[in-house]
mmCIF file of C-alpha atoms and ligand atoms in Angstrom:
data_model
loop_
_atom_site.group_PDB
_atom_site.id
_atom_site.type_symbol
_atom_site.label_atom_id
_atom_site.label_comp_id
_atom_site.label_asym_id
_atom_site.label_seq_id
_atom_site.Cartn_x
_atom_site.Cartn_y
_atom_site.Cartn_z
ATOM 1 C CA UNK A 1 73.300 -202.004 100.596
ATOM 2 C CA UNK A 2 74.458 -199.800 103.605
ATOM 3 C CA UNK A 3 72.075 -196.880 104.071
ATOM 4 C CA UNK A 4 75.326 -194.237 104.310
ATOM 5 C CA UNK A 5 73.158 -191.840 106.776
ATOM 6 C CA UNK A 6 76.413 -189.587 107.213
ATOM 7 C CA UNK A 7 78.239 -186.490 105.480
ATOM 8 C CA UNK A 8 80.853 -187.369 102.951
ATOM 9 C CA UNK A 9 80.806 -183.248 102.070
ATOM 10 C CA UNK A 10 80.832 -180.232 104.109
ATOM 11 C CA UNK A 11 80.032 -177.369 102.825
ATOM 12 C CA UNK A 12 82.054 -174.265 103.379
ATOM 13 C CA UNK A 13 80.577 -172.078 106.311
ATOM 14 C CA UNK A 14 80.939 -169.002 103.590
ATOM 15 C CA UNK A 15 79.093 -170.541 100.681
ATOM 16 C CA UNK A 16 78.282 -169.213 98.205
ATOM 17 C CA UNK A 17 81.735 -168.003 97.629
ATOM 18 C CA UNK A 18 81.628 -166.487 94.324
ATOM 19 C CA UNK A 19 78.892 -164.855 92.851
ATOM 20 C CA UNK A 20 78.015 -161.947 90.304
ATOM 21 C CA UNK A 21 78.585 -159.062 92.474
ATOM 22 C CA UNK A 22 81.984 -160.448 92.548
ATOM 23 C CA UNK A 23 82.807 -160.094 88.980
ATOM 24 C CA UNK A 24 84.756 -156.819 87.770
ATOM 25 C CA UNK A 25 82.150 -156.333 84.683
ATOM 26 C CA UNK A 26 78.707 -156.733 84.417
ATOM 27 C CA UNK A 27 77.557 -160.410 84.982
ATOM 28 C CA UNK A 28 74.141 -162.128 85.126
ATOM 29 C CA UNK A 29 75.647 -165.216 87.228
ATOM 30 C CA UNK A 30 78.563 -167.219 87.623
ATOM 31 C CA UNK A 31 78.255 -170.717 88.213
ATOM 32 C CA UNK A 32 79.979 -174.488 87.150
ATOM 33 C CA UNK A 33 84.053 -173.624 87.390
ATOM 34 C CA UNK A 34 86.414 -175.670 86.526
ATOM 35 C CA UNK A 35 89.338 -176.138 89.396
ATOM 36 C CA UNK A 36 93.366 -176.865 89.690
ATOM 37 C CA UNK A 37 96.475 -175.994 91.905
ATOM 38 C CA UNK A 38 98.832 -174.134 90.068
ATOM 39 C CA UNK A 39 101.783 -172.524 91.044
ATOM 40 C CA UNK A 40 100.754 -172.448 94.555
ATOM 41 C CA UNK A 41 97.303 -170.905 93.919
ATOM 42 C CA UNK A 42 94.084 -172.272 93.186
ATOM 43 C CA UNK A 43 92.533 -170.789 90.015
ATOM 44 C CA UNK A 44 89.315 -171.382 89.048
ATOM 45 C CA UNK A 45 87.633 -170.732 85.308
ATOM 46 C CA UNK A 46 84.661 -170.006 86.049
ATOM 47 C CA UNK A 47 81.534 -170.223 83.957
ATOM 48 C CA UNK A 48 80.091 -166.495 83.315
ATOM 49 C CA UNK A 49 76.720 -166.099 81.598
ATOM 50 C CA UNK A 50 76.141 -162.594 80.446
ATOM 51 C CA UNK A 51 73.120 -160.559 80.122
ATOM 52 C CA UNK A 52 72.146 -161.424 76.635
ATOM 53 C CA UNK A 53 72.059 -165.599 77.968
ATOM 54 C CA UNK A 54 75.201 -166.170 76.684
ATOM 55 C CA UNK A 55 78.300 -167.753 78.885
ATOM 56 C CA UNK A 56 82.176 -167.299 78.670
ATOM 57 C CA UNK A 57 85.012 -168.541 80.429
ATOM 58 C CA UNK A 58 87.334 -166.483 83.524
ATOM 59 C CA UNK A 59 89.921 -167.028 85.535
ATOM 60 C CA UNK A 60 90.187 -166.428 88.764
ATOM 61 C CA UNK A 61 93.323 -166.674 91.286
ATOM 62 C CA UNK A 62 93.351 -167.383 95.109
ATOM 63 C CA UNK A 63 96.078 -168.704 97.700
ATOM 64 C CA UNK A 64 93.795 -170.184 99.805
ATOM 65 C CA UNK A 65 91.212 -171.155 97.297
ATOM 66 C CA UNK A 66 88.391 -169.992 99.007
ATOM 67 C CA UNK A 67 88.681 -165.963 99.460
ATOM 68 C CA UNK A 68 90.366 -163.257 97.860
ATOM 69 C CA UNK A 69 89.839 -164.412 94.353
ATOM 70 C CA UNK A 70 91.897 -161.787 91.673
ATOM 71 C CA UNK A 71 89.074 -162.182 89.124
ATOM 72 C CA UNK A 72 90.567 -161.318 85.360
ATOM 73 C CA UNK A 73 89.066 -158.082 84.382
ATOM 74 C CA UNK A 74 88.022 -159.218 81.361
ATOM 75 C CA UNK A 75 86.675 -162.501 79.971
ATOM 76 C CA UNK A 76 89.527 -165.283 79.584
ATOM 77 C CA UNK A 77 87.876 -166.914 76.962
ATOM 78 C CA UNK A 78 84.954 -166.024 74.714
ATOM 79 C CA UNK A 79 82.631 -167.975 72.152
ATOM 80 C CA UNK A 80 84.646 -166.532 68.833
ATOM 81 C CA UNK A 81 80.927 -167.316 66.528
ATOM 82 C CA UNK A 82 82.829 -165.730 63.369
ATOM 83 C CA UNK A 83 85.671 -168.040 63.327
ATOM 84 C CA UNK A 84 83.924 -171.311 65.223
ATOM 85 C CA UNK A 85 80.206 -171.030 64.701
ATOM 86 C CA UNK A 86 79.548 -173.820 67.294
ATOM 87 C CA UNK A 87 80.160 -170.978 69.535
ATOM 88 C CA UNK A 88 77.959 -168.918 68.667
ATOM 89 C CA UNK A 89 75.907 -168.681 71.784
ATOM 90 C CA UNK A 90 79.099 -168.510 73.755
ATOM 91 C CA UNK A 91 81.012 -171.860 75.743
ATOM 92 C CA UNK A 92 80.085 -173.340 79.048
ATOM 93 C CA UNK A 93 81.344 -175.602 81.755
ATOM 94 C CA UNK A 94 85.020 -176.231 81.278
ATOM 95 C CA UNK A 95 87.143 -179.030 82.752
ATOM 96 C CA UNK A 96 90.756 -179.071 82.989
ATOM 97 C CA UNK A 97 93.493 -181.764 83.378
ATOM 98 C CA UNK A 98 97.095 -181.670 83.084
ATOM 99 C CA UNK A 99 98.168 -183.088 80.411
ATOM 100 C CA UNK A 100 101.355 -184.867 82.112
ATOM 101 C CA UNK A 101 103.570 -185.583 78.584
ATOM 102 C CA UNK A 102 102.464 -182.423 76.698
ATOM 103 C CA UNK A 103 102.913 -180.244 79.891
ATOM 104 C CA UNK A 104 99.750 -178.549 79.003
ATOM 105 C CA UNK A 105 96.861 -177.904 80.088
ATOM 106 C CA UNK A 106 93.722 -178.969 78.036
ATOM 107 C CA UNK A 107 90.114 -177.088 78.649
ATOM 108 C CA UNK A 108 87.120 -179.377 77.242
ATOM 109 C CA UNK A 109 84.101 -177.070 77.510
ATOM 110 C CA UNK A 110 80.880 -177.110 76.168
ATOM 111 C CA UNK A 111 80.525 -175.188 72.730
ATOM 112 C CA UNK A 112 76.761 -173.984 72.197
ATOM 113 C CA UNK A 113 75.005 -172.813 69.332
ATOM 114 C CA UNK A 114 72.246 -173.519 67.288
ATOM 115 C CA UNK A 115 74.134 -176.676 66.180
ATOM 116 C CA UNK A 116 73.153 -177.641 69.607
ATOM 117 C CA UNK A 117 75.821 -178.333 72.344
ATOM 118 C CA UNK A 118 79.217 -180.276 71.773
ATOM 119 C CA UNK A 119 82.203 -180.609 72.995
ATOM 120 C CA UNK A 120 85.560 -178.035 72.133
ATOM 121 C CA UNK A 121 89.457 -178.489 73.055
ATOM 122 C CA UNK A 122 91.896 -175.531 73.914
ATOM 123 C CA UNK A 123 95.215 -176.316 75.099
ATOM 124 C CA UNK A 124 96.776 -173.910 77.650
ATOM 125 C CA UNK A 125 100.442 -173.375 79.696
ATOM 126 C CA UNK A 126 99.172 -170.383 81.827
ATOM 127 C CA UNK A 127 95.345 -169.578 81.423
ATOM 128 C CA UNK A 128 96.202 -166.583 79.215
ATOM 129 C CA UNK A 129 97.077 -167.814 76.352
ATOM 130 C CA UNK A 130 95.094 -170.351 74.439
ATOM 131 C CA UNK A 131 95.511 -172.888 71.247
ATOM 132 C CA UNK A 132 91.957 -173.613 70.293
ATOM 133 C CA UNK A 133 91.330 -177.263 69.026
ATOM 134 C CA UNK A 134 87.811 -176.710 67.938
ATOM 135 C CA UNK A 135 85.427 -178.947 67.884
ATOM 136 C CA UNK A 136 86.547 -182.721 68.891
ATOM 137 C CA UNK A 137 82.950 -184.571 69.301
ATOM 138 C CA UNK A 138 80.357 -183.815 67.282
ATOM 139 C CA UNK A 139 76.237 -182.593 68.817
ATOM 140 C CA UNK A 140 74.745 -183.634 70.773
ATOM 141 C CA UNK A 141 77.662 -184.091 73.455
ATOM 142 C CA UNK A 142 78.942 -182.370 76.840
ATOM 143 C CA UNK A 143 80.340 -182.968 79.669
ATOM 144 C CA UNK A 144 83.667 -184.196 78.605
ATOM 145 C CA UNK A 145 87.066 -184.078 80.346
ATOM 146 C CA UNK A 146 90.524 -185.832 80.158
ATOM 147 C CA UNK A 147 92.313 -188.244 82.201
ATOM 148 C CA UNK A 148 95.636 -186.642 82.568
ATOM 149 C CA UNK A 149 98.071 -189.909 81.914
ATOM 150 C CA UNK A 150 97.852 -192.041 78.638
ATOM 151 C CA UNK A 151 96.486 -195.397 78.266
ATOM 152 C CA UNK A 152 98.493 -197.835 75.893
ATOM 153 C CA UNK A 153 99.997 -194.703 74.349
ATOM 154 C CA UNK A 154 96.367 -193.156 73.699
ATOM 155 C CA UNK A 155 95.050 -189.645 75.184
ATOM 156 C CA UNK A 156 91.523 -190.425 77.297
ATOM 157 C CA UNK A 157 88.510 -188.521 77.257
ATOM 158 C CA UNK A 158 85.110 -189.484 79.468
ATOM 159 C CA UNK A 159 82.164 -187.739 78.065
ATOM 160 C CA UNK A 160 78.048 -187.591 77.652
ATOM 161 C CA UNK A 161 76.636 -188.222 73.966
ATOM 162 C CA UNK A 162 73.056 -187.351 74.114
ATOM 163 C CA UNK A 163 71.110 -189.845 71.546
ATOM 164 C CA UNK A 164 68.385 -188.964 69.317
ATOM 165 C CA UNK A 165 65.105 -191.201 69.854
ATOM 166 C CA UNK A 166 62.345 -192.091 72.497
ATOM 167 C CA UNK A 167 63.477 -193.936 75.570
ATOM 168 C CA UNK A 168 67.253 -193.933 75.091
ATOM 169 C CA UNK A 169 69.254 -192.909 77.760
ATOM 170 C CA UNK A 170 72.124 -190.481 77.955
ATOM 171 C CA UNK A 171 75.268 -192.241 79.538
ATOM 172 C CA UNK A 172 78.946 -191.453 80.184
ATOM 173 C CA UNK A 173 80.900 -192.789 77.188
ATOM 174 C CA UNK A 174 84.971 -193.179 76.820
ATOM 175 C CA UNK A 175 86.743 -192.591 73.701
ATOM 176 C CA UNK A 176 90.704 -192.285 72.926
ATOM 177 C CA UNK A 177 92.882 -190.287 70.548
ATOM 178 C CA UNK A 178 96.176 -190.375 69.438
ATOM 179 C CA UNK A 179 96.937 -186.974 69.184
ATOM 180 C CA UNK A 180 93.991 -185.047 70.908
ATOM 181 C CA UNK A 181 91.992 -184.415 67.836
ATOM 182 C CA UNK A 182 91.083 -187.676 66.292
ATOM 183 C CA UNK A 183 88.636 -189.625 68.755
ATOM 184 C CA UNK A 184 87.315 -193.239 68.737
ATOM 185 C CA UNK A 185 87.365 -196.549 70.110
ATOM 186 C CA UNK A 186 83.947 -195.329 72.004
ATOM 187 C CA UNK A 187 82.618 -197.545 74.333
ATOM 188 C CA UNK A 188 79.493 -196.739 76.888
ATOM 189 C CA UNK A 189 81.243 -196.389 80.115
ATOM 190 C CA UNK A 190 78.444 -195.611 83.132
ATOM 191 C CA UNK A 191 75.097 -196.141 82.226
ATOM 192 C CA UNK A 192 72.222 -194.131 83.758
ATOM 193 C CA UNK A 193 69.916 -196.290 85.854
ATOM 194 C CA UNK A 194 66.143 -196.401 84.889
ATOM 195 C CA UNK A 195 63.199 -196.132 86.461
ATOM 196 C CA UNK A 196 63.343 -195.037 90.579
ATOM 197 C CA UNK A 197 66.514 -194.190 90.480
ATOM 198 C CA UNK A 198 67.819 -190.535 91.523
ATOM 199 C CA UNK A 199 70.328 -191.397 88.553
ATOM 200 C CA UNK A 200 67.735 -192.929 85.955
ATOM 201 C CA UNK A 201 67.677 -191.975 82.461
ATOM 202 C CA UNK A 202 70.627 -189.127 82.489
ATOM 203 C CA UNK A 203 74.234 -188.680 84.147
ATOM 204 C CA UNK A 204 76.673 -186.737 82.880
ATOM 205 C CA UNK A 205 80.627 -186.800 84.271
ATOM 206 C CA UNK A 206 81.138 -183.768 86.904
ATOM 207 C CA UNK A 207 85.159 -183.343 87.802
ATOM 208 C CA UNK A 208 87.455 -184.523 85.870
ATOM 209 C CA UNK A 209 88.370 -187.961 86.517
ATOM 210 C CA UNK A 210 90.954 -187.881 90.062
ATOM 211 C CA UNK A 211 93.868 -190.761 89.938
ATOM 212 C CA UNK A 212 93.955 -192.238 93.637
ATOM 213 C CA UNK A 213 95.630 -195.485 94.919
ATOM 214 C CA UNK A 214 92.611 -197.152 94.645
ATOM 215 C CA UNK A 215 91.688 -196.173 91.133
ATOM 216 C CA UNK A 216 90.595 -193.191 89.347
ATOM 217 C CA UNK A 217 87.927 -191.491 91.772
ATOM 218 C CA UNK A 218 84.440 -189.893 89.327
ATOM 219 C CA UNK A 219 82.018 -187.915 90.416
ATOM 220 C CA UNK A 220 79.251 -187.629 88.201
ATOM 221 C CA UNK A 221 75.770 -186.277 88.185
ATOM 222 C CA UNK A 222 72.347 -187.471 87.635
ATOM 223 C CA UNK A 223 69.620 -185.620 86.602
ATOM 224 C CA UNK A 224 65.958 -186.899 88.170
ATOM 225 C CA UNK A 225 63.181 -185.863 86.224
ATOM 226 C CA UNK A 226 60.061 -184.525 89.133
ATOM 227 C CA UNK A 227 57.006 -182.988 88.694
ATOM 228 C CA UNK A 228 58.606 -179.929 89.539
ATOM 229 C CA UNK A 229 61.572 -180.170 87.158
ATOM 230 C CA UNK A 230 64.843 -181.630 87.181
ATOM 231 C CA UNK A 231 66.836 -182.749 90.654
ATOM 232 C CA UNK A 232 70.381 -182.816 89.973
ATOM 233 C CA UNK A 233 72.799 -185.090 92.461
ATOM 234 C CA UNK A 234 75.721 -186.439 92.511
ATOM 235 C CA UNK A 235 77.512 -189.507 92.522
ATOM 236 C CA UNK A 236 80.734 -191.558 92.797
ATOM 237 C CA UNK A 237 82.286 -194.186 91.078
ATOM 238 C CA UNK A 238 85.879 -195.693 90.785
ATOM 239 C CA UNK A 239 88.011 -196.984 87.569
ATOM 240 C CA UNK A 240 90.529 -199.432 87.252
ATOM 241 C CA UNK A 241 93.977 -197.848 87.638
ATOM 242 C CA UNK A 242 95.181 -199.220 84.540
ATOM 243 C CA UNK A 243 91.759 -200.091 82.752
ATOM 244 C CA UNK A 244 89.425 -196.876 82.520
ATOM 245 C CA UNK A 245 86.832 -199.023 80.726
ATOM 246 C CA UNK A 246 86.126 -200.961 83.824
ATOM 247 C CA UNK A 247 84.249 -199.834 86.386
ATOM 248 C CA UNK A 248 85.538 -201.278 90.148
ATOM 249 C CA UNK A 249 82.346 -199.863 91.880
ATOM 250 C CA UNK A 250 79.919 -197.052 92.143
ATOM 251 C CA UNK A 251 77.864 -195.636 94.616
ATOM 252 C CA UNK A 252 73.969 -196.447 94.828
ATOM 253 C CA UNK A 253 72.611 -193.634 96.620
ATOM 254 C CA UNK A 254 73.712 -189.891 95.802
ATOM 255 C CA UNK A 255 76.302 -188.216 98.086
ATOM 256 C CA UNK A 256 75.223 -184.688 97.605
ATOM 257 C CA UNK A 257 72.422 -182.843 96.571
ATOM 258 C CA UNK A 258 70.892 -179.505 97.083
ATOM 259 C CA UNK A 259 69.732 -178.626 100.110
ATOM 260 C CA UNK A 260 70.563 -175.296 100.825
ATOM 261 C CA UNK A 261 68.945 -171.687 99.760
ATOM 262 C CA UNK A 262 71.708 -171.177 96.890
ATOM 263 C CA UNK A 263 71.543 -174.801 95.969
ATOM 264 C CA UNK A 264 67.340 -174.692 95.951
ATOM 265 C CA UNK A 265 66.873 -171.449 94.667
ATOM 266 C CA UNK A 266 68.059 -169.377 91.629
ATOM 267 C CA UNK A 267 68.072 -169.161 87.537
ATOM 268 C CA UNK A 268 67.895 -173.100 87.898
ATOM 269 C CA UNK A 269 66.586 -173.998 91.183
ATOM 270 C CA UNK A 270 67.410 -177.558 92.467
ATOM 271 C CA UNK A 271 71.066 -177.535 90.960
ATOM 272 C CA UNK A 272 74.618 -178.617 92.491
ATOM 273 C CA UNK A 273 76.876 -178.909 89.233
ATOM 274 C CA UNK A 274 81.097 -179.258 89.713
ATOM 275 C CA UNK A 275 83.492 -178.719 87.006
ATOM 276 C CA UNK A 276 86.721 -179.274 89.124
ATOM 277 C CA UNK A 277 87.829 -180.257 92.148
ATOM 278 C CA UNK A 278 91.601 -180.013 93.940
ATOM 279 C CA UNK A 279 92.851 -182.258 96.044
ATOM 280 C CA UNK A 280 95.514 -180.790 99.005
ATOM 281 C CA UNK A 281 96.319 -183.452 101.453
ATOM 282 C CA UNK A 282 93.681 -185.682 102.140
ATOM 283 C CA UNK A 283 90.952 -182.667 102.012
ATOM 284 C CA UNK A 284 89.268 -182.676 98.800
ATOM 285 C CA UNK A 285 88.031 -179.426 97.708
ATOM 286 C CA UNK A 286 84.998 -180.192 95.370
ATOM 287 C CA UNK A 287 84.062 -176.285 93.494
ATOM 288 C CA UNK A 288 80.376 -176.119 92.327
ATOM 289 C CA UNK A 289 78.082 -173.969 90.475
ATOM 290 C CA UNK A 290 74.320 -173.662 92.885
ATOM 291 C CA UNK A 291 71.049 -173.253 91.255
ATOM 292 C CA UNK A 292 73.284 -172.089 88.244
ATOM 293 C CA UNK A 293 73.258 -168.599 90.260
ATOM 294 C CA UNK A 294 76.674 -168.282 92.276
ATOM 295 C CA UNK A 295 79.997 -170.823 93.032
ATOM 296 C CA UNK A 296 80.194 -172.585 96.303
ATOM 297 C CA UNK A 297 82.365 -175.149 97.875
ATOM 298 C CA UNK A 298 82.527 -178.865 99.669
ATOM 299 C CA UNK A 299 85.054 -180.858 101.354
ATOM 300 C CA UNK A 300 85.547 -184.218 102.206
ATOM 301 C CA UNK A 301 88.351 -186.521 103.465
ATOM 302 C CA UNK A 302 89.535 -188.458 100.422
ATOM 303 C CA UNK A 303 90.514 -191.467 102.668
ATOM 304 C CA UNK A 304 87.000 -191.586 103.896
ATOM 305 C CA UNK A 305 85.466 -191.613 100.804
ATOM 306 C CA UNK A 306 87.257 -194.291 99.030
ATOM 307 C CA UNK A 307 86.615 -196.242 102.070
ATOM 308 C CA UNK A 308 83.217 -195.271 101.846
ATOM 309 C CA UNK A 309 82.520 -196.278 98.176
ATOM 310 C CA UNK A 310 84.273 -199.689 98.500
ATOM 311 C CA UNK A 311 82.574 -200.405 101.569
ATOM 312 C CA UNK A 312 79.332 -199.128 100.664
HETATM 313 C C1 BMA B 401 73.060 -178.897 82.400
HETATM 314 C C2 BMA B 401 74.268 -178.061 82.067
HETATM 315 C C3 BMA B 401 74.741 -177.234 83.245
HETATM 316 C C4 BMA B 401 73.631 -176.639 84.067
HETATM 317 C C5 BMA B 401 72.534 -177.664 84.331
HETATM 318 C C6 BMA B 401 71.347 -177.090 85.076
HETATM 319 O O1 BMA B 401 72.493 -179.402 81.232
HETATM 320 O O2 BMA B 401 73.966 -177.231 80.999
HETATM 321 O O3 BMA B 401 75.551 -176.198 82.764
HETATM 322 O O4 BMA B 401 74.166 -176.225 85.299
HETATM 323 O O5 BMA B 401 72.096 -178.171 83.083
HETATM 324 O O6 BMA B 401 70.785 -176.019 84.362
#
């Protein structure tokens, strides 16, 4: 193994670029947004936990992607806990792919309530309106998103069941669908390492996953359990273009972690945690939620990374 011992991210000079004061309404923090390019704009929705504890879901607009946000002035999407009661304590940490033969847009977020945390489909043409799916994998389950093309006629969805029982690991697991609402076919995808490992014992899937010519690109994160609480980094693997259920290679060491004041230090100190990235050019622009307190932002050459991760 190469010891990488350079930068595959940058972080943006005016980190963090989002945070609470930001927000048109009252807001405790803002933090793990989902990204995309549409219509010539990036728009983030962004992850907004209010000040009973409780999170929704807001857009926000921007050119350039990285000032001037036009932040909804209300919440995009709430927790509805009268109609789905899985949302009772509001939704969290969206994900969003285009869905290329629908021509929609589908949001898998995190639906949390006493039930404990699973995973909820909307579908969406223009983040205003939304066609809720409900619930599509049952508790304990997160981090979920789609892959954007079919696979032998069958939607894809990566995503982190969390098992009951001593010494079992929580992995990243893929499971398929005909029509978006029926899932099986569920195979473990990316196991957590054990033991030393920055990535031992839990990972969940960060961005959705990023077709490239070399294969589709994850980043994932792992959670390292420390005296002082819970490290989270992140990772990279690559798919099979054609296969999702193999895995060409992954990285061994992380490639980012938190390092800075508003990655060390807030509600959840010791947290970097994407729920999108956008890709424009080569640049990839990788949006993440610090110490679950405010939204900053990475780059890296795409070119540079694939060649990193094959070459690794
Ligand atoms: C995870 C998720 C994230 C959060 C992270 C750190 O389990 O719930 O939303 O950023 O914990 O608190």
């Amino acid at each position: 193994m190469k010891n990488s011992n350079r930068e595959l991210f940058t972080r943006h000079p005016g980190n963090p670029i989002i945070t609470a004061k930001d927000i048109p309404y009252p807001a405790n923090t803002i933090f793990n947004a989902a990204a995309a390019r549409l219509e010539g704009e990036t728009l983030l929705l962004l992850r907004i936990e209010d000040r009973r504890g409780f999170s929704h879901l807001t857009a926000a607009r921007s050119a350039g992607g990285v000032t001037d946000w036009n932040i909804d002035k209300k919440p995009t999407l709430l927790g509805d806990g009268n109609k789905y009661p899985e949302e009772a304590w509001g939704i969290e940490d969206a994900r969003i792919t285009f869905i290329e033969d629908l021509g929609k847009w589908a949001v898998a977020y995190t639906a949390y309530s006493d039930l404990a945390p699973l995973v909820s489909l909307a579908l969406t043409e223009d983040f205003k309106k939304f066609e809720r799916m409900g619930p599509v994998l049952p508790p304990e389950n997160k981090d979920a998103a789609l892959f954007g093309a079919k696979f032998d006629g069958r939607y894809t969805m990566l995503h982190r069941p969390v098992p009951a029982g001593p010494g079992v690991g929580a992995h990243i697991w893929i499971s398929f669908s005909p029509d978006l609402r029926h899932w099986g076919d569920h195979r473990v995808l990316l196991r957590a390492r054990q033991g030393g490992w920055w990535d031992a014992n839990k990972i969940g899937l960060s961005t959705p996953p990023l077709k490239t010519d070399e294969g589709w690109l994850l980043l994932y994160h792992g959670v390292r359990e420390t005296a002082s609480g819970c490290i989270y980094r992140l990772g990279l693997a690559l798919l099979d273009l054609d296969d999702p259920t193999r895995v060409v290679c992954r990285s061994d060491e992380w490639v980012f972690g938190p390092e800075t004041l508003y990655e060390r230090v807030g509600d959840v100190g010791n947290v970097v945690f994407p729920c999108g990235w956008t890709l424009e050019g080569d640049q990839l622009r990788i949006y993440y939620g610090g110490a679950d307190s405010c939204l900053a932002l990475a780059t890296g050459s795409l070119a540079e990374i694939l060649d990193w991760l094959k070459n690794k």
